[in-house]
XYZ file of C-alpha atoms in Angstrom:
249
model
C 2.527 -1.315 -32.569
C 5.372 1.146 -31.982
C 2.855 3.981 -32.092
C 0.757 2.270 -29.434
C 3.749 1.890 -27.133
C 4.709 5.537 -27.678
C 1.171 6.695 -26.869
C 1.400 4.887 -23.550
C 4.717 6.441 -22.579
C 3.213 9.672 -21.190
C 0.826 7.947 -18.719
C 3.721 5.716 -17.686
C 5.916 8.769 -16.966
C 3.112 10.357 -14.944
C 2.686 7.125 -12.979
C 6.414 6.967 -12.274
C 6.273 10.526 -10.983
C 3.905 9.530 -8.189
C 5.149 8.458 -4.773
C 4.606 4.789 -3.784
C 1.876 5.944 -1.382
C 0.176 7.856 -4.175
C 0.241 4.838 -6.468
C -1.266 2.519 -3.874
C -3.835 5.166 -3.055
C -4.983 5.255 -6.674
C -5.198 1.445 -6.791
C -7.156 1.389 -3.507
C -9.667 3.932 -4.846
C -9.983 1.939 -8.080
C -10.668 -1.224 -6.063
C -13.404 0.459 -4.025
C -15.045 1.895 -7.150
C -14.824 -1.514 -8.802
C -16.411 -3.282 -5.810
C -19.279 -0.767 -5.655
C -20.092 -0.277 -9.322
C -18.175 -2.613 -11.660
C -17.517 -6.062 -10.187
C -21.014 -7.480 -10.238
C -22.243 -6.060 -13.591
C -19.043 -7.151 -15.318
C -19.254 -10.623 -13.785
C -22.882 -10.994 -14.876
C -21.973 -9.870 -18.386
C -19.303 -12.527 -18.766
C -21.524 -15.143 -17.121
C -23.781 -15.058 -20.150
C -21.137 -14.194 -22.725
C -20.045 -16.896 -25.126
C -17.936 -17.079 -28.226
C -14.284 -17.025 -29.217
C -13.288 -14.332 -26.683
C -14.476 -16.371 -23.704
C -13.140 -19.619 -25.139
C -9.747 -18.014 -25.668
C -9.805 -16.768 -22.079
C -10.414 -20.284 -20.810
C -7.568 -21.596 -22.973
C -4.899 -19.101 -21.866
C -5.743 -18.441 -18.227
C -3.667 -21.346 -16.926
C -0.516 -19.814 -18.397
C -0.453 -17.784 -15.183
C -0.136 -20.767 -12.890
C 2.928 -20.153 -10.739
C 4.450 -23.590 -11.301
C 4.936 -22.889 -15.017
C 7.441 -20.194 -13.997
C 8.806 -21.559 -10.732
C 10.090 -24.813 -12.236
C 12.296 -23.280 -14.989
C 13.634 -20.541 -12.688
C 14.412 -23.154 -10.029
C 16.229 -25.341 -12.553
C 18.284 -22.374 -13.786
C 19.167 -21.521 -10.200
C 20.404 -25.064 -9.539
C 22.319 -25.374 -12.830
C 24.166 -22.059 -12.737
C 24.583 -22.225 -8.967
C 26.318 -25.572 -9.416
C 28.531 -24.156 -12.201
C 29.474 -21.203 -10.031
C 30.203 -23.303 -6.960
C 32.170 -26.096 -8.631
C 33.436 -24.528 -11.855
C 36.635 -23.160 -10.391
C 37.932 -19.848 -11.712
C 36.533 -20.023 -15.218
C 36.128 -16.729 -17.114
C 32.359 -17.155 -16.903
C 32.291 -17.709 -13.129
C 31.047 -14.214 -12.343
C 28.360 -14.387 -15.021
C 27.301 -17.847 -13.807
C 26.894 -16.417 -10.328
C 24.803 -13.510 -11.610
C 22.502 -15.795 -13.630
C 22.044 -18.054 -10.588
C 21.174 -15.037 -8.429
C 18.801 -13.677 -11.097
C 17.020 -17.032 -11.377
C 16.801 -17.119 -7.581
C 15.278 -13.644 -7.626
C 12.595 -14.746 -10.112
C 11.846 -17.827 -8.005
C 11.596 -15.946 -4.713
C 9.609 -13.072 -6.259
C 6.975 -15.400 -7.717
C 6.829 -17.763 -4.740
C 6.987 -15.065 -2.070
C 4.281 -12.928 -3.621
C 2.140 -16.025 -4.127
C 2.484 -17.049 -0.474
C 1.485 -13.578 0.731
C -1.464 -13.611 -1.661
C -2.668 -16.971 -0.341
C -2.452 -15.724 3.251
C -4.482 -12.631 2.378
C -7.060 -14.772 0.550
C -7.841 -16.681 3.747
C -7.890 -13.586 5.976
C -10.169 -11.593 3.637
C -12.444 -14.485 2.640
C -14.142 -12.959 -0.366
C -16.725 -15.065 -2.183
C -15.958 -15.916 -5.804
C -18.396 -15.063 -8.595
C -19.704 -18.648 -8.616
C -20.998 -18.169 -5.060
C -23.122 -15.273 -6.259
C -24.338 -17.352 -9.184
C -25.252 -20.275 -6.926
C -26.400 -18.575 -3.719
C -26.788 -14.881 -4.544
C -24.115 -13.899 -1.999
C -21.803 -11.010 -2.893
C -19.500 -10.305 0.014
C -16.951 -11.592 2.494
C -16.558 -14.358 5.054
C -13.160 -13.696 6.701
C -10.822 -16.547 7.674
C -12.444 -18.999 5.271
C -10.265 -21.795 3.888
C -12.417 -23.031 1.015
C -11.309 -22.059 -2.494
C -14.757 -20.667 -3.244
C -14.200 -18.053 -0.513
C -10.633 -17.133 -1.447
C -11.232 -14.741 -4.343
C -9.308 -11.633 -3.244
C -6.482 -11.134 -4.148
C -6.380 -13.189 -7.338
C -3.474 -15.652 -7.348
C -3.259 -15.892 -11.127
C -3.357 -12.095 -11.419
C -0.652 -11.845 -8.794
C 1.623 -14.206 -10.737
C 0.901 -12.425 -14.012
C 1.743 -8.990 -12.666
C 4.875 -10.255 -10.897
C 5.985 -11.511 -14.314
C 5.153 -8.159 -15.928
C 7.256 -6.330 -13.334
C 10.084 -8.868 -13.682
C 10.256 -8.418 -17.441
C 10.208 -4.659 -16.868
C 13.158 -4.887 -14.479
C 15.263 -7.163 -16.667
C 14.197 -5.881 -20.091
C 13.093 -2.236 -19.653
C 12.898 -1.773 -23.423
C 10.002 -4.243 -23.515
C 8.301 -3.116 -20.303
C 5.214 -1.662 -21.966
C 4.781 -4.770 -24.127
C 5.056 -6.973 -21.021
C 2.407 -4.954 -19.206
C 0.034 -5.185 -22.177
C 0.518 -8.935 -22.674
C 0.365 -9.952 -19.026
C -2.365 -7.410 -18.295
C -4.485 -9.052 -20.986
C -3.761 -12.514 -19.591
C -4.653 -11.323 -16.095
C -7.976 -9.890 -17.276
C -8.949 -13.338 -18.528
C -9.575 -14.262 -14.873
C -12.512 -11.857 -15.061
C -13.574 -13.089 -18.500
C -13.834 -16.711 -17.307
C -15.650 -15.564 -14.138
C -13.026 -16.927 -11.772
C -12.571 -13.494 -10.136
C -14.052 -10.042 -9.889
C -12.157 -7.094 -11.340
C -11.186 -5.791 -7.879
C -9.654 -9.199 -7.088
C -7.378 -8.760 -10.084
C -6.424 -5.218 -9.049
C -5.582 -6.469 -5.556
C -3.400 -9.244 -6.985
C -1.504 -6.657 -9.028
C -1.008 -4.422 -5.987
C 0.489 -7.274 -3.972
C 2.722 -8.154 -6.929
C 4.061 -4.591 -7.185
C 4.763 -4.323 -3.464
C 6.567 -7.652 -3.104
C 8.542 -7.512 -6.375
C 9.971 -4.041 -5.883
C 10.605 -4.514 -2.172
C 12.554 -7.677 -2.976
C 14.441 -6.037 -5.871
C 15.585 -3.199 -3.600
C 16.608 -5.692 -0.925
C 18.736 -7.513 -3.512
C 20.215 -4.219 -4.749
C 21.307 -3.218 -1.241
C 23.362 -6.414 -1.094
C 24.743 -6.021 -4.602
C 22.803 -9.031 -5.896
C 21.454 -8.887 -9.472
C 20.630 -5.144 -9.314
C 22.199 -1.810 -8.554
C 20.275 1.192 -7.247
C 21.095 4.695 -8.437
C 21.144 7.796 -6.238
C 17.616 8.573 -7.443
C 16.414 5.123 -6.388
C 16.126 3.691 -9.901
C 16.983 0.013 -10.247
C 19.229 -1.308 -12.996
C 20.964 -4.607 -13.665
C 24.411 -5.158 -12.191
C 27.338 -5.309 -14.628
C 27.241 -9.022 -15.597
C 23.543 -8.749 -16.395
C 23.942 -5.629 -18.509
C 26.769 -7.322 -20.424
C 24.619 -10.398 -21.051
C 21.701 -8.278 -22.207
C 23.904 -6.421 -24.711
C 25.364 -9.676 -26.029
C 21.856 -10.988 -26.605
C 20.939 -7.699 -28.311
C 18.056 -7.100 -25.872
C 19.076 -3.574 -24.811
């Protein structure tokens, strides 16, 4: 497994070397190629596919429902926010405040990206794979409110990639592992024929934009993160101390 992670480090460094515009340009080109040549054949393949791979996809896909992650982060925000506000001048007051802010960041990152995704779904109005299976229609009907016409971007994929980026921000040592795990979970939306591949790519693009924009906004205010002169984000002091104590660095 370590060898796999090491083999992925070079592409990751090359990706980091690109400008934000370059990264989104690559994703946009990949989405267009997927729409033209990949989406429909891949969807038809998984429509007729059966077996343990598809069954596993159906079993794990709901792990990416936003509420599974919003509820615990919201509870942590309330608990440590209460401790910070009413705990007086305890030695842990600063750490309590950082944990509350970090939990708030997770909550806002997941919820905010999800809200933007849902708005885009309605505006774009892309038909889900089941519409093609039922009616033979492969296309768009903008400003449609029915779930069957809200395929792009994928909401589950958006949540999954927000989580991958969050784990990368808070636990950089495990960033590659997070991308592999959540990337696999996200792809299950294609396996179970809930979305086309380009829907998943779009969900990931929205996740990247909202998560890193929000992280930089927090860093400018000294909340949770600090930003170096080169623009790299790192945890503020209480978070780094907590990570070392938990032996996660």
